[in-house]
PDB file of C-alpha atoms in Angstrom:
ATOM      1  CA  UNK A 961      -0.147   0.473   0.101  1.00 71.00           C
ATOM      2  CA  UNK A 962       1.076   3.616  -0.215  1.00 87.00           C
ATOM      3  CA  UNK A 963       0.585   6.469   2.009  1.00 91.00           C
ATOM      4  CA  UNK A 964      -2.702   8.823   1.824  1.00 91.00           C
ATOM      5  CA  UNK A 965      -2.139  12.087   0.032  1.00 95.00           C
ATOM      6  CA  UNK A 966      -0.234  14.824   2.305  1.00 96.00           C
ATOM      7  CA  UNK A 967       1.677  17.921   2.357  1.00 97.00           C
ATOM      8  CA  UNK A 968       5.502  17.731   2.845  1.00 98.00           C
ATOM      9  CA  UNK A 969       7.733  20.427   4.855  1.00 98.00           C
ATOM     10  CA  UNK A 970      11.374  20.265   5.385  1.00 98.00           C
ATOM     11  CA  UNK A 971      12.167  23.163   8.410  1.00 98.00           C
ATOM     12  CA  UNK A 972      15.960  24.331   8.792  1.00 98.00           C
ATOM     13  CA  UNK A 973      15.188  25.292  11.856  1.00 98.00           C
ATOM     14  CA  UNK A 974      14.006  24.394  15.298  1.00 98.00           C
ATOM     15  CA  UNK A 975      11.832  27.743  15.027  1.00 98.00           C
ATOM     16  CA  UNK A 976      10.368  27.057  11.653  1.00 98.00           C
ATOM     17  CA  UNK A 977       9.603  23.176  12.944  1.00 98.00           C
ATOM     18  CA  UNK A 978       7.611  24.698  15.857  1.00 98.00           C
ATOM     19  CA  UNK A 979       5.446  26.660  13.732  1.00 98.00           C
ATOM     20  CA  UNK A 980       4.394  23.954  11.412  1.00 98.00           C
ATOM     21  CA  UNK A 981       3.586  21.715  14.455  1.00 98.00           C
ATOM     22  CA  UNK A 982       1.328  24.345  15.636  1.00 98.00           C
ATOM     23  CA  UNK A 983      -0.718  24.565  12.180  1.00 97.00           C
ATOM     24  CA  UNK A 984      -4.060  23.193  11.667  1.00 94.00           C
ATOM     25  CA  UNK A 985      -5.160  19.733  10.912  1.00 94.00           C
ATOM     26  CA  UNK A 986      -2.903  16.454  11.747  1.00 96.00           C
ATOM     27  CA  UNK A 987       0.369  16.913  11.901  1.00 98.00           C
ATOM     28  CA  UNK A 988       3.080  14.063  12.178  1.00 97.00           C
ATOM     29  CA  UNK A 989       6.895  14.924  12.538  1.00 98.00           C
ATOM     30  CA  UNK A 990       9.343  12.909  10.792  1.00 97.00           C
ATOM     31  CA  UNK A 991      12.558  11.723  12.375  1.00 97.00           C
ATOM     32  CA  UNK A 992      14.108   8.600  11.172  1.00 96.00           C
ATOM     33  CA  UNK A 993      10.878   7.256   9.759  1.00 95.00           C
ATOM     34  CA  UNK A 994      11.432   3.524  10.447  1.00 94.00           C
ATOM     35  CA  UNK A 995       8.026   3.208  12.115  1.00 94.00           C
ATOM     36  CA  UNK A 996       6.137   6.225  10.920  1.00 94.00           C
ATOM     37  CA  UNK A 997       6.527   5.513   7.116  1.00 94.00           C
ATOM     38  CA  UNK A 998       5.498   1.771   7.385  1.00 93.00           C
ATOM     39  CA  UNK A 999       2.484   3.127   9.186  1.00 94.00           C
ATOM     40  CA  UNK A1000       1.575   5.772   6.590  1.00 93.00           C
ATOM     41  CA  UNK A1001       1.877   2.800   3.850  1.00 93.00           C
ATOM     42  CA  UNK A1002      -0.162   0.881   5.529  1.00 92.00           C
ATOM     43  CA  UNK A1003      -2.330   3.878   6.597  1.00 94.00           C
ATOM     44  CA  UNK A1004      -2.288   3.193  10.075  1.00 92.00           C
ATOM     45  CA  UNK A1005      -0.984   7.021  10.496  1.00 93.00           C
ATOM     46  CA  UNK A1006      -2.604   9.568   7.713  1.00 95.00           C
ATOM     47  CA  UNK A1007      -1.152  12.856   8.595  1.00 96.00           C
ATOM     48  CA  UNK A1008      -2.496  16.017   6.480  1.00 97.00           C
ATOM     49  CA  UNK A1009       1.230  17.638   6.968  1.00 98.00           C
ATOM     50  CA  UNK A1010       4.345  15.865   7.315  1.00 98.00           C
ATOM     51  CA  UNK A1011       7.639  17.990   8.897  1.00 98.00           C
ATOM     52  CA  UNK A1012      10.670  16.433   7.884  1.00 98.00           C
ATOM     53  CA  UNK A1013      12.902  17.243  11.129  1.00 98.00           C
ATOM     54  CA  UNK A1014      15.907  15.748   9.474  1.00 97.00           C
ATOM     55  CA  UNK A1015      17.610  19.273   8.244  1.00 98.00           C
ATOM     56  CA  UNK A1016      17.075  20.832  11.712  1.00 98.00           C
ATOM     57  CA  UNK A1017      20.903  20.602  12.489  1.00 96.00           C
ATOM     58  CA  UNK A1018      20.135  21.773  16.138  1.00 95.00           C
ATOM     59  CA  UNK A1019      18.371  18.946  17.317  1.00 98.00           C
ATOM     60  CA  UNK A1020      21.271  16.235  16.748  1.00 97.00           C
ATOM     61  CA  UNK A1021      24.592  15.684  18.700  1.00 97.00           C
ATOM     62  CA  UNK A1022      25.888  14.751  22.051  1.00 98.00           C
ATOM     63  CA  UNK A1023      26.899  17.141  25.028  1.00 97.00           C
ATOM     64  CA  UNK A1024      28.030  16.301  28.493  1.00 96.00           C
ATOM     65  CA  UNK A1025      27.867  18.744  31.697  1.00 93.00           C
ATOM     66  CA  UNK A1026      28.229  18.187  35.305  1.00 92.00           C
ATOM     67  CA  UNK A1027      27.426  14.574  35.346  1.00 94.00           C
ATOM     68  CA  UNK A1028      24.950  14.434  32.689  1.00 98.00           C
ATOM     69  CA  UNK A1029      24.598  13.317  28.868  1.00 98.00           C
ATOM     70  CA  UNK A1030      22.511  14.960  26.528  1.00 98.00           C
ATOM     71  CA  UNK A1031      21.518  13.383  23.370  1.00 98.00           C
ATOM     72  CA  UNK A1032      19.642  15.571  20.781  1.00 98.00           C
ATOM     73  CA  UNK A1033      16.331  13.744  19.691  1.00 98.00           C
ATOM     74  CA  UNK A1034      17.967  13.735  16.237  1.00 98.00           C
ATOM     75  CA  UNK A1035      20.903  11.524  16.893  1.00 98.00           C
ATOM     76  CA  UNK A1036      20.993   8.345  15.131  1.00 98.00           C
ATOM     77  CA  UNK A1037      21.480   5.208  16.935  1.00 97.00           C
ATOM     78  CA  UNK A1038      24.236   4.375  14.479  1.00 97.00           C
ATOM     79  CA  UNK A1039      26.141   8.048  15.519  1.00 97.00           C
ATOM     80  CA  UNK A1040      25.393   7.461  18.944  1.00 97.00           C
ATOM     81  CA  UNK A1041      26.975   3.680  18.808  1.00 96.00           C
ATOM     82  CA  UNK A1042      29.966   5.300  17.843  1.00 96.00           C
ATOM     83  CA  UNK A1043      30.150   7.761  20.128  1.00 97.00           C
ATOM     84  CA  UNK A1044      33.090   7.878  22.766  1.00 96.00           C
ATOM     85  CA  UNK A1045      30.141   9.003  25.363  1.00 96.00           C
ATOM     86  CA  UNK A1046      29.080   5.500  25.498  1.00 96.00           C
ATOM     87  CA  UNK A1047      31.673   4.790  28.015  1.00 95.00           C
ATOM     88  CA  UNK A1048      29.609   6.937  30.092  1.00 96.00           C
ATOM     89  CA  UNK A1049      26.615   5.008  29.297  1.00 98.00           C
ATOM     90  CA  UNK A1050      27.374   1.576  29.386  1.00 97.00           C
ATOM     91  CA  UNK A1051      23.356   0.731  29.947  1.00 98.00           C
ATOM     92  CA  UNK A1052      23.056   2.146  26.691  1.00 98.00           C
ATOM     93  CA  UNK A1053      25.600   0.847  24.700  1.00 98.00           C
ATOM     94  CA  UNK A1054      24.522  -2.912  26.198  1.00 97.00           C
ATOM     95  CA  UNK A1055      21.031  -2.315  24.723  1.00 98.00           C
ATOM     96  CA  UNK A1056      22.110  -0.734  21.696  1.00 97.00           C
ATOM     97  CA  UNK A1057      22.698  -3.791  19.866  1.00 97.00           C
ATOM     98  CA  UNK A1058      19.482  -5.257  20.457  1.00 97.00           C
ATOM     99  CA  UNK A1059      17.680  -2.333  18.432  1.00 97.00           C
ATOM    100  CA  UNK A1060      16.366  -4.154  15.324  1.00 95.00           C
ATOM    101  CA  UNK A1061      19.103  -4.096  12.676  1.00 93.00           C
ATOM    102  CA  UNK A1062      21.944  -1.875  11.292  1.00 95.00           C
ATOM    103  CA  UNK A1063      19.996  -0.644   8.273  1.00 95.00           C
ATOM    104  CA  UNK A1064      17.437   0.463  11.239  1.00 95.00           C
ATOM    105  CA  UNK A1065      20.175   1.593  13.667  1.00 97.00           C
ATOM    106  CA  UNK A1066      21.584   3.897  10.609  1.00 97.00           C
ATOM    107  CA  UNK A1067      18.356   5.906  10.499  1.00 97.00           C
ATOM    108  CA  UNK A1068      16.477   5.804  13.480  1.00 97.00           C
ATOM    109  CA  UNK A1069      16.185   8.228  16.052  1.00 98.00           C
ATOM    110  CA  UNK A1070      16.477   8.133  19.998  1.00 97.00           C
ATOM    111  CA  UNK A1071      14.082  10.791  20.062  1.00 97.00           C
ATOM    112  CA  UNK A1072      12.022   9.337  17.514  1.00 97.00           C
ATOM    113  CA  UNK A1073      11.844   6.409  19.575  1.00 97.00           C
ATOM    114  CA  UNK A1074      10.850   7.974  22.663  1.00 98.00           C
ATOM    115  CA  UNK A1075       8.110   9.926  21.025  1.00 97.00           C
ATOM    116  CA  UNK A1076       6.346   6.756  19.329  1.00 97.00           C
ATOM    117  CA  UNK A1077       6.658   4.918  22.921  1.00 97.00           C
ATOM    118  CA  UNK A1078       6.219   1.405  21.456  1.00 97.00           C
ATOM    119  CA  UNK A1079       6.251  -0.999  24.581  1.00 97.00           C
ATOM    120  CA  UNK A1080       8.295  -3.478  22.949  1.00 97.00           C
ATOM    121  CA  UNK A1081      11.150  -0.683  21.824  1.00 97.00           C
ATOM    122  CA  UNK A1082      14.495  -1.075  23.919  1.00 98.00           C
ATOM    123  CA  UNK A1083      15.430   2.708  24.460  1.00 98.00           C
ATOM    124  CA  UNK A1084      12.010   4.014  26.200  1.00 98.00           C
ATOM    125  CA  UNK A1085      12.528   0.916  28.724  1.00 98.00           C
ATOM    126  CA  UNK A1086      16.529   2.315  29.027  1.00 98.00           C
ATOM    127  CA  UNK A1087      15.450   5.572  29.560  1.00 98.00           C
ATOM    128  CA  UNK A1088      12.900   4.568  32.110  1.00 98.00           C
ATOM    129  CA  UNK A1089      15.864   2.274  33.889  1.00 98.00           C
ATOM    130  CA  UNK A1090      18.372   5.648  34.120  1.00 98.00           C
ATOM    131  CA  UNK A1091      15.836   8.088  35.335  1.00 97.00           C
ATOM    132  CA  UNK A1092      16.090   9.769  32.051  1.00 98.00           C
ATOM    133  CA  UNK A1093      14.831  13.399  31.393  1.00 98.00           C
ATOM    134  CA  UNK A1094      12.927  13.931  28.327  1.00 98.00           C
ATOM    135  CA  UNK A1095      12.672  18.020  26.848  1.00 98.00           C
ATOM    136  CA  UNK A1096      10.253  18.975  24.862  1.00 98.00           C
ATOM    137  CA  UNK A1097       9.387  22.127  23.095  1.00 98.00           C
ATOM    138  CA  UNK A1098       6.535  23.873  21.274  1.00 98.00           C
ATOM    139  CA  UNK A1099       5.568  27.688  20.409  1.00 98.00           C
ATOM    140  CA  UNK A1100       4.630  28.111  23.682  1.00 97.00           C
ATOM    141  CA  UNK A1101       8.010  27.443  25.156  1.00 98.00           C
ATOM    142  CA  UNK A1102      10.130  24.115  26.575  1.00 98.00           C
ATOM    143  CA  UNK A1103       9.474  21.904  29.463  1.00 98.00           C
ATOM    144  CA  UNK A1104      10.915  19.140  30.659  1.00 98.00           C
ATOM    145  CA  UNK A1105       9.316  15.625  31.816  1.00 98.00           C
ATOM    146  CA  UNK A1106      11.048  12.547  33.836  1.00 98.00           C
ATOM    147  CA  UNK A1107      10.863   9.474  32.241  1.00 98.00           C
ATOM    148  CA  UNK A1108       8.875   8.386  35.016  1.00 98.00           C
ATOM    149  CA  UNK A1109       5.905  10.299  34.060  1.00 98.00           C
ATOM    150  CA  UNK A1110       6.529  10.558  30.135  1.00 98.00           C
ATOM    151  CA  UNK A1111       5.153   7.509  28.884  1.00 98.00           C
ATOM    152  CA  UNK A1112       1.274   7.008  29.692  1.00 97.00           C
ATOM    153  CA  UNK A1113       0.103   4.016  27.375  1.00 97.00           C
ATOM    154  CA  UNK A1114       0.272   2.217  24.001  1.00 96.00           C
ATOM    155  CA  UNK A1115       2.042   4.891  21.813  1.00 96.00           C
ATOM    156  CA  UNK A1116       0.796   7.502  24.672  1.00 98.00           C
ATOM    157  CA  UNK A1117       3.155  10.102  26.090  1.00 98.00           C
ATOM    158  CA  UNK A1118       3.015  13.229  27.759  1.00 98.00           C
ATOM    159  CA  UNK A1119       4.302  15.333  24.416  1.00 98.00           C
ATOM    160  CA  UNK A1120       1.397  17.394  23.292  1.00 98.00           C
ATOM    161  CA  UNK A1121       0.511  16.800  19.401  1.00 96.00           C
ATOM    162  CA  UNK A1122       2.525  20.458  18.924  1.00 97.00           C
ATOM    163  CA  UNK A1123       5.414  19.893  20.783  1.00 98.00           C
ATOM    164  CA  UNK A1124       8.600  17.797  19.735  1.00 98.00           C
ATOM    165  CA  UNK A1125      10.988  16.189  21.561  1.00 98.00           C
ATOM    166  CA  UNK A1126      14.403  18.085  21.386  1.00 98.00           C
ATOM    167  CA  UNK A1127      16.851  16.375  23.889  1.00 98.00           C
ATOM    168  CA  UNK A1128      16.782  13.361  26.494  1.00 98.00           C
ATOM    169  CA  UNK A1129      19.158  13.770  29.170  1.00 98.00           C
ATOM    170  CA  UNK A1130      20.956  10.955  30.542  1.00 98.00           C
ATOM    171  CA  UNK A1131      22.916  10.655  33.968  1.00 97.00           C
ATOM    172  CA  UNK A1132      26.586   9.821  33.320  1.00 97.00           C
ATOM    173  CA  UNK A1133      27.893   6.144  34.778  1.00 96.00           C
ATOM    174  CA  UNK A1134      29.787   6.455  38.289  1.00 92.00           C
ATOM    175  CA  UNK A1135      32.473   4.012  39.229  1.00 90.00           C
ATOM    176  CA  UNK A1136      29.850   2.362  41.702  1.00 91.00           C
ATOM    177  CA  UNK A1137      27.155   1.999  39.048  1.00 94.00           C
ATOM    178  CA  UNK A1138      26.346  -1.709  37.874  1.00 96.00           C
ATOM    179  CA  UNK A1139      23.793  -2.242  35.280  1.00 97.00           C
ATOM    180  CA  UNK A1140      21.923  -5.230  33.635  1.00 98.00           C
ATOM    181  CA  UNK A1141      20.133  -5.495  30.505  1.00 98.00           C
ATOM    182  CA  UNK A1142      18.498  -9.042  28.910  1.00 98.00           C
ATOM    183  CA  UNK A1143      15.937  -9.368  26.419  1.00 98.00           C
ATOM    184  CA  UNK A1144      14.371 -12.681  24.787  1.00 97.00           C
ATOM    185  CA  UNK A1145      13.227 -12.428  20.874  1.00 96.00           C
ATOM    186  CA  UNK A1146      12.827 -15.076  18.345  1.00 93.00           C
ATOM    187  CA  UNK A1147      15.500 -13.884  16.570  1.00 92.00           C
ATOM    188  CA  UNK A1148      18.052 -11.041  16.714  1.00 90.00           C
ATOM    189  CA  UNK A1149      16.883  -8.168  15.747  1.00 89.00           C
ATOM    190  CA  UNK A1150      12.845  -8.969  16.118  1.00 92.00           C
ATOM    191  CA  UNK A1151      10.847  -6.976  18.734  1.00 91.00           C
ATOM    192  CA  UNK A1152      11.695  -8.875  22.171  1.00 95.00           C
ATOM    193  CA  UNK A1153       8.903 -10.859  23.543  1.00 97.00           C
ATOM    194  CA  UNK A1154      10.015  -9.598  26.867  1.00 98.00           C
ATOM    195  CA  UNK A1155      13.322  -7.544  28.038  1.00 98.00           C
ATOM    196  CA  UNK A1156      14.309  -5.672  31.207  1.00 98.00           C
ATOM    197  CA  UNK A1157      17.127  -3.258  31.960  1.00 98.00           C
ATOM    198  CA  UNK A1158      18.197  -2.062  35.244  1.00 98.00           C
ATOM    199  CA  UNK A1159      20.659   0.162  37.108  1.00 97.00           C
ATOM    200  CA  UNK A1160      21.759  -0.248  40.560  1.00 97.00           C
ATOM    201  CA  UNK A1161      23.447   3.301  42.016  1.00 92.00           C
ATOM    202  CA  UNK A1162      24.151   4.259  45.625  1.00 85.00           C
ATOM    203  CA  UNK A1163      20.764   5.852  45.428  1.00 79.00           C
ATOM    204  CA  UNK A1164      18.698   2.869  44.564  1.00 91.00           C
ATOM    205  CA  UNK A1165      17.621   0.565  41.972  1.00 97.00           C
ATOM    206  CA  UNK A1166      15.404   0.759  39.206  1.00 98.00           C
ATOM    207  CA  UNK A1167      14.092  -1.850  37.113  1.00 98.00           C
ATOM    208  CA  UNK A1168      12.368  -0.985  33.888  1.00 98.00           C
ATOM    209  CA  UNK A1169      10.633  -3.835  31.393  1.00 98.00           C
ATOM    210  CA  UNK A1170       9.645  -3.609  27.767  1.00 98.00           C
ATOM    211  CA  UNK A1171       7.300  -6.053  25.775  1.00 98.00           C
ATOM    212  CA  UNK A1172       5.158  -6.930  28.717  1.00 98.00           C
ATOM    213  CA  UNK A1173       2.552  -4.306  29.044  1.00 98.00           C
ATOM    214  CA  UNK A1174       1.343  -1.263  27.022  1.00 97.00           C
ATOM    215  CA  UNK A1175       4.311   0.708  27.905  1.00 98.00           C
ATOM    216  CA  UNK A1176       7.935   0.715  29.427  1.00 98.00           C
ATOM    217  CA  UNK A1177       6.612  -0.146  33.282  1.00 98.00           C
ATOM    218  CA  UNK A1178       9.334   0.041  36.638  1.00 98.00           C
ATOM    219  CA  UNK A1179       8.936  -2.776  39.104  1.00 98.00           C
ATOM    220  CA  UNK A1180       8.738  -0.961  42.015  1.00 98.00           C
ATOM    221  CA  UNK A1181       8.281  -3.487  44.359  1.00 98.00           C
ATOM    222  CA  UNK A1182      10.678  -5.727  42.791  1.00 98.00           C
ATOM    223  CA  UNK A1183      13.188  -2.685  43.395  1.00 98.00           C
ATOM    224  CA  UNK A1184      12.326  -2.858  46.966  1.00 97.00           C
ATOM    225  CA  UNK A1185      13.268  -6.296  47.568  1.00 98.00           C
ATOM    226  CA  UNK A1186      16.321  -6.190  45.885  1.00 97.00           C
ATOM    227  CA  UNK A1187      17.644  -3.122  47.362  1.00 96.00           C
ATOM    228  CA  UNK A1188      16.748  -4.203  50.774  1.00 94.00           C
ATOM    229  CA  UNK A1189      18.452  -7.737  50.402  1.00 96.00           C
ATOM    230  CA  UNK A1190      20.348  -8.293  46.648  1.00 96.00           C
ATOM    231  CA  UNK A1191      19.940 -12.299  47.471  1.00 97.00           C
ATOM    232  CA  UNK A1192      16.211 -12.183  47.508  1.00 98.00           C
ATOM    233  CA  UNK A1193      15.579 -12.763  43.852  1.00 98.00           C
ATOM    234  CA  UNK A1194      12.966 -15.276  43.588  1.00 98.00           C
ATOM    235  CA  UNK A1195      10.918 -12.776  45.908  1.00 98.00           C
ATOM    236  CA  UNK A1196      11.705 -10.056  43.833  1.00 98.00           C
ATOM    237  CA  UNK A1197      10.214 -11.974  40.713  1.00 98.00           C
ATOM    238  CA  UNK A1198       7.047 -12.843  43.030  1.00 98.00           C
ATOM    239  CA  UNK A1199       6.704  -9.213  43.190  1.00 98.00           C
ATOM    240  CA  UNK A1200       6.399  -8.732  39.674  1.00 98.00           C
ATOM    241  CA  UNK A1201       2.427  -9.486  39.888  1.00 97.00           C
ATOM    242  CA  UNK A1202       2.637  -5.945  40.709  1.00 96.00           C
ATOM    243  CA  UNK A1203       2.625  -5.103  36.686  1.00 98.00           C
ATOM    244  CA  UNK A1204      -0.396  -5.007  34.496  1.00 98.00           C
ATOM    245  CA  UNK A1205       0.730  -7.498  31.977  1.00 98.00           C
ATOM    246  CA  UNK A1206      -0.484  -7.806  28.691  1.00 97.00           C
ATOM    247  CA  UNK A1207      -0.515 -10.309  25.624  1.00 96.00           C
ATOM    248  CA  UNK A1208       0.710 -10.128  21.862  1.00 94.00           C
ATOM    249  CA  UNK A1209       1.203 -11.973  18.808  1.00 90.00           C
ATOM    250  CA  UNK A1210       4.156 -13.630  20.495  1.00 90.00           C
ATOM    251  CA  UNK A1211       2.102 -14.976  23.824  1.00 93.00           C
ATOM    252  CA  UNK A1212      -0.620 -13.960  26.189  1.00 97.00           C
ATOM    253  CA  UNK A1213      -0.055 -12.177  30.018  1.00 98.00           C
ATOM    254  CA  UNK A1214       0.804 -15.347  31.849  1.00 98.00           C
ATOM    255  CA  UNK A1215       3.471 -15.755  29.102  1.00 97.00           C
ATOM    256  CA  UNK A1216       4.777 -12.523  29.636  1.00 98.00           C
ATOM    257  CA  UNK A1217       4.656 -12.780  33.405  1.00 98.00           C
ATOM    258  CA  UNK A1218       7.015 -15.851  32.963  1.00 98.00           C
ATOM    259  CA  UNK A1219       9.687 -14.028  30.588  1.00 98.00           C
ATOM    260  CA  UNK A1220       9.821 -11.140  32.900  1.00 98.00           C
ATOM    261  CA  UNK A1221      10.856 -13.246  35.489  1.00 98.00           C
ATOM    262  CA  UNK A1222      13.178 -15.047  33.165  1.00 98.00           C
ATOM    263  CA  UNK A1223      14.819 -11.638  32.030  1.00 98.00           C
ATOM    264  CA  UNK A1224      14.991 -10.369  35.473  1.00 98.00           C
ATOM    265  CA  UNK A1225      17.023 -13.080  36.823  1.00 98.00           C
ATOM    266  CA  UNK A1226      19.343 -13.065  33.710  1.00 98.00           C
ATOM    267  CA  UNK A1227      19.994  -9.197  34.210  1.00 98.00           C
ATOM    268  CA  UNK A1228      20.271  -9.562  37.928  1.00 98.00           C
ATOM    269  CA  UNK A1229      23.081 -12.179  37.315  1.00 97.00           C
ATOM    270  CA  UNK A1230      24.846  -9.512  35.268  1.00 96.00           C
ATOM    271  CA  UNK A1231      24.805  -6.718  37.739  1.00 95.00           C
ATOM    272  CA  UNK A1232      25.773  -9.295  40.714  1.00 94.00           C
ATOM    273  CA  UNK A1233      28.595 -10.420  38.297  1.00 89.00           C
TER     274      UNK A1233
END
C-alpha cells in the first residue's frame, strides 16, 4: 500500500519546525521514519502534513555537563553507537545492538523512539531505568518531563500534539554503578518478547521492563526487595505481580509474566557479576 496524500515540509530551523507543528489539521513529525513510514504506507497513520526534521541540525548531537549526557532527539542510533560518550552510558551501549537491524539503526533516532513509545522498544525502557529527563518544545515554550511521567500508555506519552522532543538527558555512570540488560526474542533484531533494563547506584535501584505491558514499566516492588536484600531474587520475581501484563502476537499475559521473571533473573546476574 501507499500512504494517503499529505503535504510535505522540511524546515531548516527548530523555530520553523515548531511553527509548522502548531498548524491546523493532523500533523506528524518525521525523524528516522523507521516506524512512521510503514504506518503511513499501511494507512494506520494518515497525517495531513508531514514535518521532516532531518534538516534541523540543532536537534542532533551529544553534549556532556556536570555528570549529565544530553543527546539530541535527532541523534541516530548508529551515530550514538560510535560516540565516545557510550563509555559513560554503559547501559545504553549494552542495549543498542539489540535495536532492530543495522539498516534501521542507521536511520532511527533516540527522540523518535521515545516519542513513539512502542512498548516493545529497548530505548524507552533504558531511559526509564536510568531516570532520564525528556525535553520538549513548542511555540509556547519549553519544558522537561521525567521518564517516569512521560510514558502513559500504548503509544501514548505526555507530549502534546504541537510539541517536539528536542533532547534527552541521561545521568553519566559512576564508578559504583552496576547495570543489567536482557531480552528474549525469536531471533536477533526482532521485537523482544520480553526484556528488562536495570541500574543499581548508591541512591537506589531502578528496574524497567519492556514488551510485557502497554508501556515501558518500572517494577517498584521488585526494586524494593532487591534493594533491601540483593539475594532475594525469587521474592523479587514474585513481586512482579504488580505489573499489569498484557499479551501480544508472541503470547498472552501469563507467558509475559513468566518471561519477565526469566529476563530479570538473567539481568540481575549481570549486576551481581
